[in-house]
Short mmCIF file of N, CA, C and O in Angstrom, two decimals:
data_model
loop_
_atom_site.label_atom_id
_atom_site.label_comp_id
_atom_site.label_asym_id
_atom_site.label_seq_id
_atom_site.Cartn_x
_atom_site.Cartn_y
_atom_site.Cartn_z
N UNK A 26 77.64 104.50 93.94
CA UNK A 26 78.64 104.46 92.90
C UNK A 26 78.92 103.01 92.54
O UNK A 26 78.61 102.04 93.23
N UNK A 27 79.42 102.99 91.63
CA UNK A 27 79.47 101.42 91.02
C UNK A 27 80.79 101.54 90.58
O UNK A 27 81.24 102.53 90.00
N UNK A 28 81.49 100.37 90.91
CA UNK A 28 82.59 99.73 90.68
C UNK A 28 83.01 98.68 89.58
O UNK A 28 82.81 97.52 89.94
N UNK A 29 83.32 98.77 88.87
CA UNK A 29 83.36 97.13 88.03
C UNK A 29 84.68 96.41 89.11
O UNK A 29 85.56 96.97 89.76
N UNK A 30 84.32 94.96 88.93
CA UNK A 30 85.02 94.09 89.00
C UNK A 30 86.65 94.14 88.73
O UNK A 30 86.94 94.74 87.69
N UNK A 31 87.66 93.65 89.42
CA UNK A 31 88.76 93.55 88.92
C UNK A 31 89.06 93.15 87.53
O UNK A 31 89.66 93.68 86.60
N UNK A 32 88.25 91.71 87.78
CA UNK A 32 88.76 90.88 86.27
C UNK A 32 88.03 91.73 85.26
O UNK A 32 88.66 91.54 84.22
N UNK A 33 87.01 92.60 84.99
CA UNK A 33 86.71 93.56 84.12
C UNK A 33 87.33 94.93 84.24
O UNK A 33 86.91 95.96 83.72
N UNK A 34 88.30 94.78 84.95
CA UNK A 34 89.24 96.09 84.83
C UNK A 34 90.42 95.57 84.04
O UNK A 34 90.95 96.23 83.15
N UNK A 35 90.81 94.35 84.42
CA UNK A 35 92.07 94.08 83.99
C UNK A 35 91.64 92.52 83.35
O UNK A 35 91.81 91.55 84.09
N UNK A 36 91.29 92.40 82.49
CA UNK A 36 91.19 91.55 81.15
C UNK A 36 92.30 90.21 81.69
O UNK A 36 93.43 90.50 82.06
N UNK A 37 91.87 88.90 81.68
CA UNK A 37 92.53 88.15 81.87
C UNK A 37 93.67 87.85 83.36
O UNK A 37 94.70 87.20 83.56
N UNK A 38 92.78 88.71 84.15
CA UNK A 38 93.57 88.32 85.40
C UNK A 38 92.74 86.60 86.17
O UNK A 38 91.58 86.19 86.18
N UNK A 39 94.17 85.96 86.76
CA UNK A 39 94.21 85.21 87.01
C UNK A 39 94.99 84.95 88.17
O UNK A 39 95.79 85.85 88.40
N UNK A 40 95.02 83.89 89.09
CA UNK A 40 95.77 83.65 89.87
C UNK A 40 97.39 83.07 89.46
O UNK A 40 98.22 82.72 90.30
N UNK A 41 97.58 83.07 87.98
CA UNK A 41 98.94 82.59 87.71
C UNK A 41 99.40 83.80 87.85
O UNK A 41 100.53 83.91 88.32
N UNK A 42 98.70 84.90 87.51
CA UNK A 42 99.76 86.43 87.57
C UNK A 42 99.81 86.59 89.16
O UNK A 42 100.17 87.72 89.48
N UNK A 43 99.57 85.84 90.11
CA UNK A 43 100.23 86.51 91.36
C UNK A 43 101.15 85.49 92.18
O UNK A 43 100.76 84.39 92.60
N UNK A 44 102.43 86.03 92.34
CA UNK A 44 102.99 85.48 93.46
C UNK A 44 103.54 86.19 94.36
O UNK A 44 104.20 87.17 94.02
N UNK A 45 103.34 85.79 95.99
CA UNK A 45 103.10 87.15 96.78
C UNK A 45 104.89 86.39 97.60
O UNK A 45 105.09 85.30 98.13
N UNK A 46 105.90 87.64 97.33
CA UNK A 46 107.01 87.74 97.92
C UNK A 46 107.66 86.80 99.22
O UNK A 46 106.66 86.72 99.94
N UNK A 47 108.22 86.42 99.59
CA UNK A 47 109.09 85.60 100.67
C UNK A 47 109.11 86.83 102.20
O UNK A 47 108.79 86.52 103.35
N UNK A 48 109.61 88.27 101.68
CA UNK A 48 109.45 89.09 102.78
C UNK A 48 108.17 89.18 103.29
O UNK A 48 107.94 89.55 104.44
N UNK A 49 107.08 88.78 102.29
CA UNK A 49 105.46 89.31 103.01
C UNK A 49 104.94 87.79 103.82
O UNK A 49 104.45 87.80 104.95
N UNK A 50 105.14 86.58 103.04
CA UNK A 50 104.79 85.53 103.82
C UNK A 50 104.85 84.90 105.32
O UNK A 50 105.70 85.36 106.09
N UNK A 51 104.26 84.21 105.61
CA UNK A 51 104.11 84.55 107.32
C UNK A 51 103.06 84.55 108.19
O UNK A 51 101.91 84.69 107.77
N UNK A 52 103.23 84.45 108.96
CA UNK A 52 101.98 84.86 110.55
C UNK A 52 102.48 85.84 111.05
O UNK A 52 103.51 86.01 111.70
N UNK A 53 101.40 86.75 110.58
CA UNK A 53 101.52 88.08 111.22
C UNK A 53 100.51 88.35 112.36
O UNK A 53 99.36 87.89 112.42
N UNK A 54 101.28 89.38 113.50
CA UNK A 54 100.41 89.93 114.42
C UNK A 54 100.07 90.89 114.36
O UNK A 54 101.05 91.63 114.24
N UNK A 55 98.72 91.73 114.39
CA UNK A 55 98.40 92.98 114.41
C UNK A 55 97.08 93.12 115.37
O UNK A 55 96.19 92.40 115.82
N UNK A 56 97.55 94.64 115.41
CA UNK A 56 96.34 95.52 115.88
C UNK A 56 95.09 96.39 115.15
O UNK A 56 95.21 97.59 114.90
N UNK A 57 94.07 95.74 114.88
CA UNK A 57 92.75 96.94 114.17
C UNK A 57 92.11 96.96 114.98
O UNK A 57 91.96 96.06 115.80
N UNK A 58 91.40 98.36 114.95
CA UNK A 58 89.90 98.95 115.25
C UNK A 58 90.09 98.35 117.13
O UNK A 58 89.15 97.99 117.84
N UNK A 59 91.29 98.39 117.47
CA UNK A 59 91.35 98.00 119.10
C UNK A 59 91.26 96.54 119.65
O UNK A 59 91.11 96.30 120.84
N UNK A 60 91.38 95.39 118.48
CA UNK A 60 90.97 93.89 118.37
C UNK A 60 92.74 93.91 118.33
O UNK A 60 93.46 94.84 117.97
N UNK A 61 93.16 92.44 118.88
CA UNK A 61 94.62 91.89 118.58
C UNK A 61 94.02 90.39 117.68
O UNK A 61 93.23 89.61 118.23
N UNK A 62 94.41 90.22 116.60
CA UNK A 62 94.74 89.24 115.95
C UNK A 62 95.89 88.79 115.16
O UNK A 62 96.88 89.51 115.13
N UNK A 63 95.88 87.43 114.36
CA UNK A 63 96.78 86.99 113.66
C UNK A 63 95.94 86.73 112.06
O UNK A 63 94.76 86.52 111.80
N UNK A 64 97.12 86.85 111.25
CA UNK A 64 96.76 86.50 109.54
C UNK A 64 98.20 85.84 109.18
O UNK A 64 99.35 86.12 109.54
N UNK A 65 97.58 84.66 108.16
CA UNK A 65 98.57 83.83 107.04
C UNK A 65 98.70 84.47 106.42
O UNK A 65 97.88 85.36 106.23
N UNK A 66 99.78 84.37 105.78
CA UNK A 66 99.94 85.27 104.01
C UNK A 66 101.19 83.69 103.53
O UNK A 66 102.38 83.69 103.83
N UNK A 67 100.82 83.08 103.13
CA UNK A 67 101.09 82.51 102.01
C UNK A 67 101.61 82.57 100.45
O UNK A 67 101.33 83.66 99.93
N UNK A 68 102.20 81.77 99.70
CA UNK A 68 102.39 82.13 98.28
C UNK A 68 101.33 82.45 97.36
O UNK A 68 101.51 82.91 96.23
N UNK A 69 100.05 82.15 97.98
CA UNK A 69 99.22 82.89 97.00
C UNK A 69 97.66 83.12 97.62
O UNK A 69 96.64 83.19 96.94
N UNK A 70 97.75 83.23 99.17
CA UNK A 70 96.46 83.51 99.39
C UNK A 70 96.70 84.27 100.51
O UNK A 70 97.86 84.24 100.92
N UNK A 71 95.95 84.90 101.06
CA UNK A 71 96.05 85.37 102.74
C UNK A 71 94.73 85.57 103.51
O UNK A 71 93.81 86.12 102.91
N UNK A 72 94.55 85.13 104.96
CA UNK A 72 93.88 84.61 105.49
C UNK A 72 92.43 85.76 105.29
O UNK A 72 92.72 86.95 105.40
N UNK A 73 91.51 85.55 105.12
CA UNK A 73 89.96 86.46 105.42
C UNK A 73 89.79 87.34 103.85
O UNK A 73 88.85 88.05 103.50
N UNK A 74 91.16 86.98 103.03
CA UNK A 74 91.30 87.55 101.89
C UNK A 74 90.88 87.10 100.95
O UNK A 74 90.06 87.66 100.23
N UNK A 75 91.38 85.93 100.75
CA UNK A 75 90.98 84.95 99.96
C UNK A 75 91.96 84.62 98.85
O UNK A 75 93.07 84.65 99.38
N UNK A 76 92.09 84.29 97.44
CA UNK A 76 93.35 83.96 96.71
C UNK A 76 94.04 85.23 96.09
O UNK A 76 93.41 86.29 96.12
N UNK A 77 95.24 85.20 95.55
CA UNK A 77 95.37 86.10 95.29
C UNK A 77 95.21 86.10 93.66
O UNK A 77 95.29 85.00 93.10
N UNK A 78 94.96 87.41 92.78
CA UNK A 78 94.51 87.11 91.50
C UNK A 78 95.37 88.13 91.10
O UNK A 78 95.67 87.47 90.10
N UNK A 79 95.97 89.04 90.98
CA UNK A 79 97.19 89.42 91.28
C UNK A 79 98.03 90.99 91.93
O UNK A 79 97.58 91.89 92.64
N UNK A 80 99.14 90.83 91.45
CA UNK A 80 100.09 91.38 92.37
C UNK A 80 100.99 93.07 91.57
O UNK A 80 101.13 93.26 90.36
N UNK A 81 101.26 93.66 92.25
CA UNK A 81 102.47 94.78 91.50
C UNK A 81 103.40 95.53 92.76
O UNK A 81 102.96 95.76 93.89
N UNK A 82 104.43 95.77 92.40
CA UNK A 82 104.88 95.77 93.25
C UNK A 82 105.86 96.81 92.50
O UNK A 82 106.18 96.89 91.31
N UNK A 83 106.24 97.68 93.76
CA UNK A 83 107.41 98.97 93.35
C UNK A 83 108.13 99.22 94.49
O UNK A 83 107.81 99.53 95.64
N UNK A 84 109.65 98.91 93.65
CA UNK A 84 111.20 99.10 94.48
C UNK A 84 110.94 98.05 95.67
O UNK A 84 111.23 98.43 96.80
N UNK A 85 110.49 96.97 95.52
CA UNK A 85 110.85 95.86 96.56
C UNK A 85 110.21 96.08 97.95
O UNK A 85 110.44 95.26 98.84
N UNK A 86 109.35 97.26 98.22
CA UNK A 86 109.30 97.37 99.29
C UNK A 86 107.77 97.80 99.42
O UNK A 86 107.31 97.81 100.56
N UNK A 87 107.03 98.13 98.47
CA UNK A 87 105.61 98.43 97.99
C UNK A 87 105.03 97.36 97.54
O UNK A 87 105.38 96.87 96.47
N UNK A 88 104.11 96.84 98.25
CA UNK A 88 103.07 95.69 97.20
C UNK A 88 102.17 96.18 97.08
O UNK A 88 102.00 97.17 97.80
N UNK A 89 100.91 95.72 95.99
CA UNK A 89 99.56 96.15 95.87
C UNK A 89 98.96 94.06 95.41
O UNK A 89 99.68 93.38 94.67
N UNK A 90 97.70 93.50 95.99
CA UNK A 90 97.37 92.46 95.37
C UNK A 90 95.65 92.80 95.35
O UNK A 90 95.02 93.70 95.91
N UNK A 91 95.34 92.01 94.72
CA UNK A 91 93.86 91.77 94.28
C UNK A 91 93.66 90.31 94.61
O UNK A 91 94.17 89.33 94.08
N UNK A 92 92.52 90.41 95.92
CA UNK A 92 92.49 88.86 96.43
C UNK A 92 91.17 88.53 95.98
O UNK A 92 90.46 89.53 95.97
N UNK A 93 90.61 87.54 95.62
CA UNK A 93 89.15 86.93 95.67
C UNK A 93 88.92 86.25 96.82
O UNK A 93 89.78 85.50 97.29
N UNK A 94 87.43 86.49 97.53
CA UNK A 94 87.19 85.73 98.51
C UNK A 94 86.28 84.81 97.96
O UNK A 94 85.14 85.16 97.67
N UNK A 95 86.77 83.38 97.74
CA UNK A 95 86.11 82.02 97.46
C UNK A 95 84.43 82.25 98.00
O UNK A 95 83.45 81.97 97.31
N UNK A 96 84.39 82.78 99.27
CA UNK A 96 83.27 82.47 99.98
C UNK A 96 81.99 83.59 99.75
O UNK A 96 80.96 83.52 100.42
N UNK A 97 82.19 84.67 98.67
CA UNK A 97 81.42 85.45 98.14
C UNK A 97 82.20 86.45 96.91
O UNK A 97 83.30 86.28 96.39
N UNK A 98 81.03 87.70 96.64
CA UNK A 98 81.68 87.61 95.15
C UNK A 98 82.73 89.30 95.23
O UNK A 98 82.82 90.13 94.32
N UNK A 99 83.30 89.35 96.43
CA UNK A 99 83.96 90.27 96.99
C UNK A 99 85.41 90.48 96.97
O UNK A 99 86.06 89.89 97.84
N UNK A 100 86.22 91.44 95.87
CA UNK A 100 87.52 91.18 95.66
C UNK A 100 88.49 92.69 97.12
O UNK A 100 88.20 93.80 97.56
N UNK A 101 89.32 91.98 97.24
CA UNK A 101 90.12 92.61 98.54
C UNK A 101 91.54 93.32 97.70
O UNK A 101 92.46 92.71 97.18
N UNK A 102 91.35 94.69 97.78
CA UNK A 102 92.48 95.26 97.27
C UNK A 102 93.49 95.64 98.56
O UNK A 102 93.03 96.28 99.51
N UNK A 103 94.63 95.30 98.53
CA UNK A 103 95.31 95.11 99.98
C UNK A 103 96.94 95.36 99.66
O UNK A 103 97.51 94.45 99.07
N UNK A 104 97.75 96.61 100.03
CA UNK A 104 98.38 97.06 99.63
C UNK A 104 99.37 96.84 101.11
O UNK A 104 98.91 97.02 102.24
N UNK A 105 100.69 96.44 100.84
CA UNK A 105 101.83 96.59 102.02
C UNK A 105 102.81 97.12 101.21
O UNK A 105 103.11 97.08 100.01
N UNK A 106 103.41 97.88 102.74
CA UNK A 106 104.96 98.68 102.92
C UNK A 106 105.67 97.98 103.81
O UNK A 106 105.20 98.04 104.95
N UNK A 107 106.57 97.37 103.71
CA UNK A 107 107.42 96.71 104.08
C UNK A 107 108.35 97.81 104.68
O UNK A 107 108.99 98.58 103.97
N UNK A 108 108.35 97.81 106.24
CA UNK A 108 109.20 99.00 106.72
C UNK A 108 110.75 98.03 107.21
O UNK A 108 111.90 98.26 106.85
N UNK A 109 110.30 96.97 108.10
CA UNK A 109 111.47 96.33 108.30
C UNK A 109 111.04 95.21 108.26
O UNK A 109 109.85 95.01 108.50
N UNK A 110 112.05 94.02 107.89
CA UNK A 110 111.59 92.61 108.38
C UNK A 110 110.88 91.94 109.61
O UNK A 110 110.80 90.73 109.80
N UNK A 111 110.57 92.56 110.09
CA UNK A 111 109.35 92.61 111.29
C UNK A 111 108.05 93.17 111.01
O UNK A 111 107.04 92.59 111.40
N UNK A 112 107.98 94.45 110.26
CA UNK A 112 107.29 95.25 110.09
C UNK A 112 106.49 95.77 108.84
O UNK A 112 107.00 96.60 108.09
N UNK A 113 105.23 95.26 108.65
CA UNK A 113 104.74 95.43 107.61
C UNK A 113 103.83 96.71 107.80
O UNK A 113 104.19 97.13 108.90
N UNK A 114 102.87 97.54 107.34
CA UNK A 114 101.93 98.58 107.12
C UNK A 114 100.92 98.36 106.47
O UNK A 114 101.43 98.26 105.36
N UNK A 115 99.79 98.19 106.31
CA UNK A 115 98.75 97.49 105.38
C UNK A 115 97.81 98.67 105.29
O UNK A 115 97.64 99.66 106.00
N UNK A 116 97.20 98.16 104.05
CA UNK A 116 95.98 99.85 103.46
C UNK A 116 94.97 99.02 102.96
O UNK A 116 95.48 98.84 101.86
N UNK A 117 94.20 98.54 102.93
CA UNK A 117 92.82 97.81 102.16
C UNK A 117 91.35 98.63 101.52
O UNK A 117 90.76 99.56 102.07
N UNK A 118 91.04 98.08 100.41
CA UNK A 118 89.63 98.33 100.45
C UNK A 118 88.84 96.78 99.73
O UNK A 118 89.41 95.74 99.40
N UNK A 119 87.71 97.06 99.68
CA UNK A 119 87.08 96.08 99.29
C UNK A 119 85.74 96.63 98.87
O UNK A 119 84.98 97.46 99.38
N UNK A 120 85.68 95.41 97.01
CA UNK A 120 84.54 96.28 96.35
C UNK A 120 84.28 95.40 95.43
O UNK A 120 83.41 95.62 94.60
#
């Protein structure tokens, strides 16, 4: 199956349309696939993600971003729920 591109989904996306929230920024700790690591999330990039190109967000507590990874031609769709100020929930794909 074939995918188009973000920026050919959405016409004129750019990294000025994203700025990623004060509650999401940070060093976070988590658990995947049975590995413990850490990730940056920054004002406009997050770590293995790459920049962000942009953002939407519903009732303050839902994000969705579209990241580019600089280092190939692979965009990271990466969605958080903000359960508590400790506690984020993350959903990804990549395509």
């Amino acid at each position: 199956m074939f995918l188009p591109s973000p920026v050919a989904l959405f016409p004129g996306l750019s990294a000025k349309d994203c700025e990623i929230p004060h509650v999401i920024r940070g060093s976070w700790f988590y658990r995947e696939n049975g590995e413990y690591s850490t990730t940056e999330i920054n004002g406009d990039s997050m770590t293995g993600r790459g920049t962000c190109l942009s953002s939407y967000n519903s009732h303050r507590v839902n994000y969705t971003f579209i990241f580019q990874d600089p280092t190939n031609t692979c965009y990271n769709c990466v969605k958080f729920f903000v359960r508590t100020v400790n506690i984020l929930d993350k959903v990804e794909c990549k395509y």
